[in-house]
């Protein structure tokens, strides 16, 4: 507990009241029914009133949707001109943005469970629908499958919640809530009932009409078939406790998901629908979606940094041509510090970028490093991105020529609220800055997000 | 509340204490983990110590496993000789018994969540394994599929619980608990979270490696694929609230399940894995597994009696040759009273038998009726089975020539504890009685249960 007594925030009497209050059994937070979601639903611009073709001459596929964390907003920034095309209200402290399979729509999920749908074809992109899906959310994804079983592109969205613990399926064009499924069940290992297993990352398969839904406290990966969303089919795979974030390997067959407090990467085979492997890692892997590249010694790998260890770990992902290495942690590249949240690369790049955002040293927290793919034993270069705040989350532009990095500042401190620093990926030289943004954190390039390029 | 004050059981002071006690928020009943199930598991006779062929010269396929409700036992009775071959301890107030696909094993589930496995190949059938699966149970079923996806006969069992609300998958030969899945989720209609949706009836598909699991308070039918029991696949079908009991139509493609407090029969297509129809019925249908027969006017039908209405309702089940009638309630046959629990017929029989066990008139409660298949507008004949107790649950012998009916007596009243009355099905004449059984209720002929003949 913070020393609020010493600091003078609380008197002795205040402290005693607080101590007594804390000894009460906390009440269960409220549930949220499908009907309540529907009641909160706002269809601001019906589908028939939206553009039938892009109204803008900008390359909307090169837009970046940038979380302005403390403002409860996102900025839509033109990746070619660096102009802020619009800033719109979203939920609070947006966790992620995902695009519809066509890229036209951006789905923005706040930690407060508020979901906003933005139409990027508008001259000035605006929120066309909103809905409150829960009270504490982290994930949103879309249906991406097109094939013999149907064309589901731009059809459905799915949200994952921490509280109430559930996922919900929504109409992808309007956000109308269609279905809610509880994640409450038993832990995969001891079969203990867990009353609030949080829904962490969700990924859409490119090959099947399925979402991969990660349930944190039960350690289960649920493969949800969405061909009949009112009557979904779910395969419940035993994996590892504390599943959190992850991404595809380069073939998009294997989903690499960090089991963060278990210090493992779980490898899920999305084609077979089963657990392929569990890989031990250092403390608390946090890959975001990870980074795919070709290691000169070990072949195709997928890499993750760690919150609890100063290391990028690369896991070999090619069981066909490098079976002896597959699903092993083949390389550890040391970093100057731990506290990493994200890693990023691009197929055209010779670099892997990594942050150390939550390092307790303020200098390291604003430092990023790059690793050279052709010499990955050590970091190639590290530097401070700014003189204040934390450096967080790298994203490539559509062309794969620039890397955008957020400086997460202090919303209450004018001049240091935050900015985006843009680097030339080839030279690692700074190109420009987009200044005076309110606490920018995650940012999602339309093209790269649609195509799962990382 | 009973008039315990007037009757002198409670003083005024007692009543006040009781009233105060009842105003307390009841504590949540305890959970039960997979580990606790495993801890309760007793493998009394390992597989390798069991017979390799039937040890008995009796026709064990014509055994009846008879619930002795208040004794917490089942009797194994020879259907040819009427001898009680053995009486074994089971759970309390056994709800149902199911046989393994070969018929060799009987799975007996008590309302107290205790499951017993009986090996019918033994000279004297005994319990070979026990396990506590929950605190309040109603259902057990086995894996019956054999085909291109594998041979699952005698391989797995599944139990359904009221509390904790879950289903569990067990090794079919040993009862070792393998997997537990919570039924807690959202109601199918308003999407309201339900903290304790009870698992009601479970049926094994004959055509697919699947169980059909009925979740009462959420109104969902879950089709559970058991080919990979540690990682089960579940299709969650929206049906109707208060799903309870039911059985196959004559083709075993359609599962007819009563949504009892909704006054509906839900028809689930086990081949397509979806809801085929909802049929309105009178108050509180309670079919057991129902009765399949050919109505002279409407073709193949499946019939259910009702707890809340004096009527047998027949639903047409042949969409191929009688599409105009399919899934309609085509006939209502009036009964002298309501309170029915069960109905039964046999393909070789000209009769449909029905009880009125829970009728408040003690004469009707011990009366059964038969309906003639060739003249089903009215009941053919009704009669009292005994001079005491309640007549409940009819079961045919293997040959389909006899009907066995339980007289559910009073365990504390010697001479009237209960008996089984056996009728010649062709003549409706009484053949014999098996006397002095302790509150017999349900009874399950091995052959008819394995083959779903009803």
Short mmCIF file of N, CA and C in Angstrom, two decimals, chain B residues 290-386:
data_model
loop_
_atom_site.label_atom_id
_atom_site.label_comp_id
_atom_site.label_asym_id
_atom_site.label_seq_id
_atom_site.Cartn_x
_atom_site.Cartn_y
_atom_site.Cartn_z
N UNK B 290 -39.77 -40.86 -24.01
CA UNK B 290 -40.87 -40.80 -24.97
C UNK B 290 -41.21 -42.16 -25.55
N UNK B 291 -42.08 -42.17 -26.55
CA UNK B 291 -42.55 -43.41 -27.18
C UNK B 291 -42.70 -43.17 -28.67
N UNK B 292 -42.10 -44.05 -29.47
CA UNK B 292 -42.18 -43.97 -30.93
C UNK B 292 -43.14 -45.03 -31.46
N UNK B 293 -44.06 -44.63 -32.32
CA UNK B 293 -45.02 -45.58 -32.89
C UNK B 293 -45.60 -44.98 -34.16
N UNK B 294 -46.40 -45.78 -34.88
CA UNK B 294 -46.99 -45.31 -36.14
C UNK B 294 -48.46 -44.98 -35.88
N UNK B 295 -48.80 -43.74 -35.98
CA UNK B 295 -50.20 -43.33 -35.83
C UNK B 295 -50.94 -43.70 -37.12
N UNK B 296 -52.14 -44.31 -37.01
CA UNK B 296 -52.85 -44.74 -38.22
C UNK B 296 -53.17 -43.58 -39.16
N UNK B 297 -53.32 -42.39 -38.61
CA UNK B 297 -53.70 -41.24 -39.44
C UNK B 297 -52.48 -40.40 -39.84
N UNK B 298 -51.51 -40.25 -38.93
CA UNK B 298 -50.45 -39.25 -39.13
C UNK B 298 -49.07 -39.84 -39.39
N UNK B 299 -48.97 -41.18 -39.39
CA UNK B 299 -47.66 -41.79 -39.63
C UNK B 299 -46.81 -41.79 -38.37
N UNK B 300 -45.46 -41.87 -38.55
CA UNK B 300 -44.57 -41.98 -37.39
C UNK B 300 -44.72 -40.77 -36.44
N UNK B 301 -44.89 -41.09 -35.17
CA UNK B 301 -44.99 -40.04 -34.14
C UNK B 301 -44.13 -40.42 -32.94
N UNK B 302 -43.87 -39.41 -32.13
CA UNK B 302 -43.18 -39.58 -30.85
C UNK B 302 -44.09 -38.93 -29.82
N UNK B 303 -44.35 -39.62 -28.71
CA UNK B 303 -45.36 -39.15 -27.76
C UNK B 303 -44.76 -38.82 -26.40
N UNK B 304 -45.41 -37.85 -25.75
CA UNK B 304 -45.03 -37.47 -24.39
C UNK B 304 -46.28 -37.26 -23.55
N UNK B 305 -46.27 -37.73 -22.29
CA UNK B 305 -47.31 -37.30 -21.36
C UNK B 305 -46.88 -36.01 -20.65
N UNK B 306 -47.66 -35.56 -19.69
CA UNK B 306 -47.42 -34.26 -19.07
C UNK B 306 -47.63 -34.32 -17.57
N UNK B 307 -46.85 -33.54 -16.87
CA UNK B 307 -47.06 -33.40 -15.43
C UNK B 307 -48.24 -32.51 -15.13
N UNK B 308 -48.47 -31.50 -15.99
CA UNK B 308 -49.48 -30.50 -15.67
C UNK B 308 -50.76 -30.62 -16.45
N UNK B 309 -50.93 -31.65 -17.25
CA UNK B 309 -52.11 -31.75 -18.10
C UNK B 309 -52.44 -33.22 -18.34
N UNK B 310 -53.72 -33.59 -18.31
CA UNK B 310 -54.09 -35.01 -18.49
C UNK B 310 -54.11 -35.38 -19.96
N UNK B 311 -52.94 -35.48 -20.57
CA UNK B 311 -52.90 -35.68 -22.02
C UNK B 311 -51.59 -36.31 -22.47
N UNK B 312 -51.72 -37.24 -23.41
CA UNK B 312 -50.56 -37.70 -24.17
C UNK B 312 -50.59 -36.96 -25.50
N UNK B 313 -49.48 -36.28 -25.81
CA UNK B 313 -49.39 -35.53 -27.06
C UNK B 313 -48.42 -36.25 -27.99
N UNK B 314 -48.86 -36.42 -29.24
CA UNK B 314 -48.02 -37.10 -30.23
C UNK B 314 -47.55 -36.10 -31.28
N UNK B 315 -46.25 -36.09 -31.50
CA UNK B 315 -45.63 -35.16 -32.44
C UNK B 315 -45.19 -35.97 -33.66
N UNK B 316 -45.58 -35.54 -34.85
CA UNK B 316 -45.21 -36.26 -36.07
C UNK B 316 -43.73 -36.06 -36.37
N UNK B 317 -43.05 -37.15 -36.72
CA UNK B 317 -41.58 -37.13 -36.80
C UNK B 317 -41.04 -37.59 -38.15
N UNK B 318 -41.85 -37.55 -39.17
CA UNK B 318 -41.39 -38.08 -40.45
C UNK B 318 -41.45 -37.01 -41.54
N UNK B 319 -40.42 -36.14 -41.61
CA UNK B 319 -40.45 -35.06 -42.59
C UNK B 319 -40.31 -35.56 -44.03
N UNK B 320 -39.90 -36.82 -44.23
CA UNK B 320 -39.69 -37.32 -45.59
C UNK B 320 -41.02 -37.75 -46.21
N UNK B 321 -41.74 -38.66 -45.52
CA UNK B 321 -42.97 -39.19 -46.09
C UNK B 321 -44.24 -38.49 -45.62
N UNK B 322 -44.14 -37.73 -44.55
CA UNK B 322 -45.31 -36.99 -44.06
C UNK B 322 -44.92 -35.55 -43.77
N UNK B 323 -44.38 -34.87 -44.78
CA UNK B 323 -43.86 -33.51 -44.51
C UNK B 323 -44.93 -32.55 -44.01
N UNK B 324 -46.18 -32.78 -44.39
CA UNK B 324 -47.23 -31.84 -43.97
C UNK B 324 -47.48 -31.90 -42.46
N UNK B 325 -47.12 -33.03 -41.84
CA UNK B 325 -47.36 -33.18 -40.40
C UNK B 325 -46.10 -32.93 -39.56
N UNK B 326 -44.95 -32.95 -40.22
CA UNK B 326 -43.70 -33.03 -39.46
C UNK B 326 -43.58 -31.93 -38.42
N UNK B 327 -43.21 -32.35 -37.21
CA UNK B 327 -42.94 -31.46 -36.08
C UNK B 327 -44.19 -30.69 -35.65
N UNK B 328 -45.36 -31.27 -35.96
CA UNK B 328 -46.61 -30.72 -35.41
C UNK B 328 -47.14 -31.67 -34.36
N UNK B 329 -47.82 -31.08 -33.40
CA UNK B 329 -48.52 -31.87 -32.41
C UNK B 329 -49.82 -32.35 -33.06
N UNK B 330 -49.80 -33.58 -33.57
CA UNK B 330 -50.90 -34.03 -34.43
C UNK B 330 -52.04 -34.70 -33.66
N UNK B 331 -51.75 -35.14 -32.44
CA UNK B 331 -52.81 -35.85 -31.72
C UNK B 331 -52.66 -35.62 -30.22
N UNK B 332 -53.82 -35.40 -29.57
CA UNK B 332 -53.86 -35.35 -28.11
C UNK B 332 -54.78 -36.47 -27.63
N UNK B 333 -54.26 -37.39 -26.85
CA UNK B 333 -55.06 -38.47 -26.29
C UNK B 333 -55.31 -38.14 -24.82
N UNK B 334 -56.58 -37.90 -24.43
CA UNK B 334 -56.84 -37.52 -23.04
C UNK B 334 -56.56 -38.67 -22.08
N UNK B 335 -56.11 -38.31 -20.89
CA UNK B 335 -55.89 -39.28 -19.81
C UNK B 335 -56.87 -38.95 -18.69
N UNK B 336 -57.11 -39.90 -17.78
CA UNK B 336 -57.99 -39.59 -16.65
C UNK B 336 -57.38 -38.59 -15.66
N UNK B 337 -56.08 -38.36 -15.74
CA UNK B 337 -55.47 -37.40 -14.83
C UNK B 337 -54.11 -36.98 -15.33
N UNK B 338 -53.56 -35.93 -14.69
CA UNK B 338 -52.21 -35.47 -15.04
C UNK B 338 -51.22 -36.08 -14.05
N UNK B 339 -50.04 -35.49 -13.96
CA UNK B 339 -49.02 -36.01 -13.04
C UNK B 339 -48.21 -37.15 -13.64
N UNK B 340 -48.25 -37.28 -14.96
CA UNK B 340 -47.50 -38.37 -15.61
C UNK B 340 -46.01 -38.12 -15.57
N UNK B 341 -45.25 -39.17 -15.36
CA UNK B 341 -43.79 -39.10 -15.46
C UNK B 341 -43.26 -39.83 -16.68
N UNK B 342 -43.93 -40.95 -17.05
CA UNK B 342 -43.33 -41.77 -18.10
C UNK B 342 -44.35 -42.34 -19.07
N UNK B 343 -43.83 -42.68 -20.25
CA UNK B 343 -44.59 -43.32 -21.31
C UNK B 343 -43.65 -44.37 -21.91
N UNK B 344 -44.19 -45.45 -22.44
CA UNK B 344 -43.31 -46.46 -23.01
C UNK B 344 -44.06 -47.30 -24.02
N UNK B 345 -43.35 -47.67 -25.10
CA UNK B 345 -43.87 -48.68 -26.01
C UNK B 345 -42.69 -49.47 -26.54
N UNK B 346 -43.00 -50.41 -27.45
CA UNK B 346 -42.00 -51.27 -28.06
C UNK B 346 -42.44 -51.46 -29.51
N UNK B 347 -41.49 -51.54 -30.45
CA UNK B 347 -41.90 -51.68 -31.86
C UNK B 347 -42.83 -52.88 -32.08
N UNK B 348 -42.70 -53.94 -31.29
CA UNK B 348 -43.54 -55.14 -31.47
C UNK B 348 -44.89 -55.03 -30.79
N UNK B 349 -45.10 -54.00 -30.00
CA UNK B 349 -46.31 -53.93 -29.18
C UNK B 349 -47.42 -53.19 -29.89
N UNK B 350 -48.67 -53.54 -29.54
CA UNK B 350 -49.80 -52.76 -30.07
C UNK B 350 -50.24 -51.67 -29.08
N UNK B 351 -49.51 -51.51 -27.97
CA UNK B 351 -49.92 -50.59 -26.92
C UNK B 351 -48.89 -49.49 -26.66
N UNK B 352 -49.39 -48.41 -26.07
CA UNK B 352 -48.54 -47.38 -25.46
C UNK B 352 -48.96 -47.30 -23.99
N UNK B 353 -48.00 -47.41 -23.12
CA UNK B 353 -48.27 -47.41 -21.68
C UNK B 353 -47.92 -46.05 -21.09
N UNK B 354 -48.73 -45.59 -20.12
CA UNK B 354 -48.45 -44.29 -19.52
C UNK B 354 -48.86 -44.30 -18.04
N UNK B 355 -48.05 -43.63 -17.21
CA UNK B 355 -48.36 -43.56 -15.77
C UNK B 355 -48.89 -42.18 -15.41
N UNK B 356 -49.34 -42.01 -14.17
CA UNK B 356 -49.79 -40.70 -13.64
C UNK B 356 -49.27 -40.56 -12.21
N UNK B 357 -48.02 -40.90 -12.05
CA UNK B 357 -47.37 -41.11 -10.75
C UNK B 357 -47.57 -39.98 -9.76
N UNK B 358 -47.49 -38.75 -10.24
CA UNK B 358 -47.53 -37.61 -9.31
C UNK B 358 -48.92 -36.99 -9.24
N UNK B 359 -49.95 -37.71 -9.68
CA UNK B 359 -51.32 -37.21 -9.51
C UNK B 359 -51.65 -37.14 -8.02
N UNK B 360 -52.36 -36.07 -7.62
CA UNK B 360 -52.63 -35.91 -6.18
C UNK B 360 -53.70 -36.89 -5.67
N UNK B 361 -54.45 -37.48 -6.56
CA UNK B 361 -55.42 -38.52 -6.18
C UNK B 361 -54.66 -39.85 -6.04
N UNK B 362 -54.62 -40.43 -4.84
CA UNK B 362 -53.82 -41.64 -4.66
C UNK B 362 -54.24 -42.80 -5.56
N UNK B 363 -55.50 -42.84 -5.95
CA UNK B 363 -55.94 -43.92 -6.86
C UNK B 363 -55.33 -43.71 -8.25
N UNK B 364 -55.41 -42.48 -8.76
CA UNK B 364 -54.81 -42.22 -10.07
C UNK B 364 -53.29 -42.38 -10.02
N UNK B 365 -52.68 -42.02 -8.89
CA UNK B 365 -51.23 -42.13 -8.78
C UNK B 365 -50.77 -43.57 -8.91
N UNK B 366 -51.65 -44.53 -8.60
CA UNK B 366 -51.25 -45.93 -8.75
C UNK B 366 -51.94 -46.61 -9.94
N UNK B 367 -52.50 -45.77 -10.80
CA UNK B 367 -53.18 -46.27 -12.00
C UNK B 367 -52.27 -46.09 -13.22
N UNK B 368 -52.29 -47.07 -14.10
CA UNK B 368 -51.65 -46.85 -15.39
C UNK B 368 -52.70 -47.07 -16.49
N UNK B 369 -52.41 -46.47 -17.65
CA UNK B 369 -53.32 -46.58 -18.79
C UNK B 369 -52.55 -47.11 -19.99
N UNK B 370 -53.29 -47.81 -20.86
CA UNK B 370 -52.71 -48.15 -22.16
C UNK B 370 -53.57 -47.53 -23.26
N UNK B 371 -52.88 -47.10 -24.30
CA UNK B 371 -53.51 -46.56 -25.50
C UNK B 371 -53.24 -47.57 -26.61
N UNK B 372 -54.27 -47.88 -27.41
CA UNK B 372 -54.08 -48.80 -28.54
C UNK B 372 -53.54 -48.02 -29.73
N UNK B 373 -52.47 -48.52 -30.32
CA UNK B 373 -51.87 -47.80 -31.46
C UNK B 373 -52.84 -47.69 -32.64
N UNK B 374 -53.74 -48.68 -32.77
CA UNK B 374 -54.65 -48.64 -33.92
C UNK B 374 -55.93 -47.85 -33.63
N UNK B 375 -56.07 -47.35 -32.41
CA UNK B 375 -57.27 -46.57 -32.06
C UNK B 375 -56.88 -45.57 -30.98
N UNK B 376 -56.04 -44.61 -31.32
CA UNK B 376 -55.39 -43.79 -30.29
C UNK B 376 -56.17 -42.55 -29.86
N UNK B 377 -57.42 -42.42 -30.27
CA UNK B 377 -58.17 -41.22 -29.91
C UNK B 377 -58.44 -41.16 -28.41
N UNK B 378 -58.63 -42.33 -27.81
CA UNK B 378 -58.88 -42.40 -26.36
C UNK B 378 -58.02 -43.50 -25.77
N UNK B 379 -57.93 -43.49 -24.42
CA UNK B 379 -57.20 -44.59 -23.80
C UNK B 379 -58.03 -45.87 -23.97
N UNK B 380 -57.33 -46.98 -24.09
CA UNK B 380 -58.00 -48.27 -24.26
C UNK B 380 -58.45 -48.81 -22.90
N UNK B 381 -57.60 -48.65 -21.89
CA UNK B 381 -57.91 -49.26 -20.59
C UNK B 381 -57.01 -48.61 -19.55
N UNK B 382 -57.55 -48.43 -18.34
CA UNK B 382 -56.75 -47.95 -17.21
C UNK B 382 -57.05 -48.86 -16.02
N UNK B 383 -56.06 -49.08 -15.18
CA UNK B 383 -56.32 -49.90 -13.98
C UNK B 383 -55.29 -49.60 -12.90
N UNK B 384 -55.69 -49.94 -11.68
CA UNK B 384 -54.78 -49.78 -10.55
C UNK B 384 -53.80 -50.94 -10.53
N UNK B 385 -52.56 -50.61 -10.39
CA UNK B 385 -51.51 -51.63 -10.40
C UNK B 385 -51.35 -52.26 -9.03
N UNK B 386 -51.72 -51.51 -7.98
CA UNK B 386 -51.52 -51.96 -6.60
C UNK B 386 -52.58 -51.33 -5.72
#
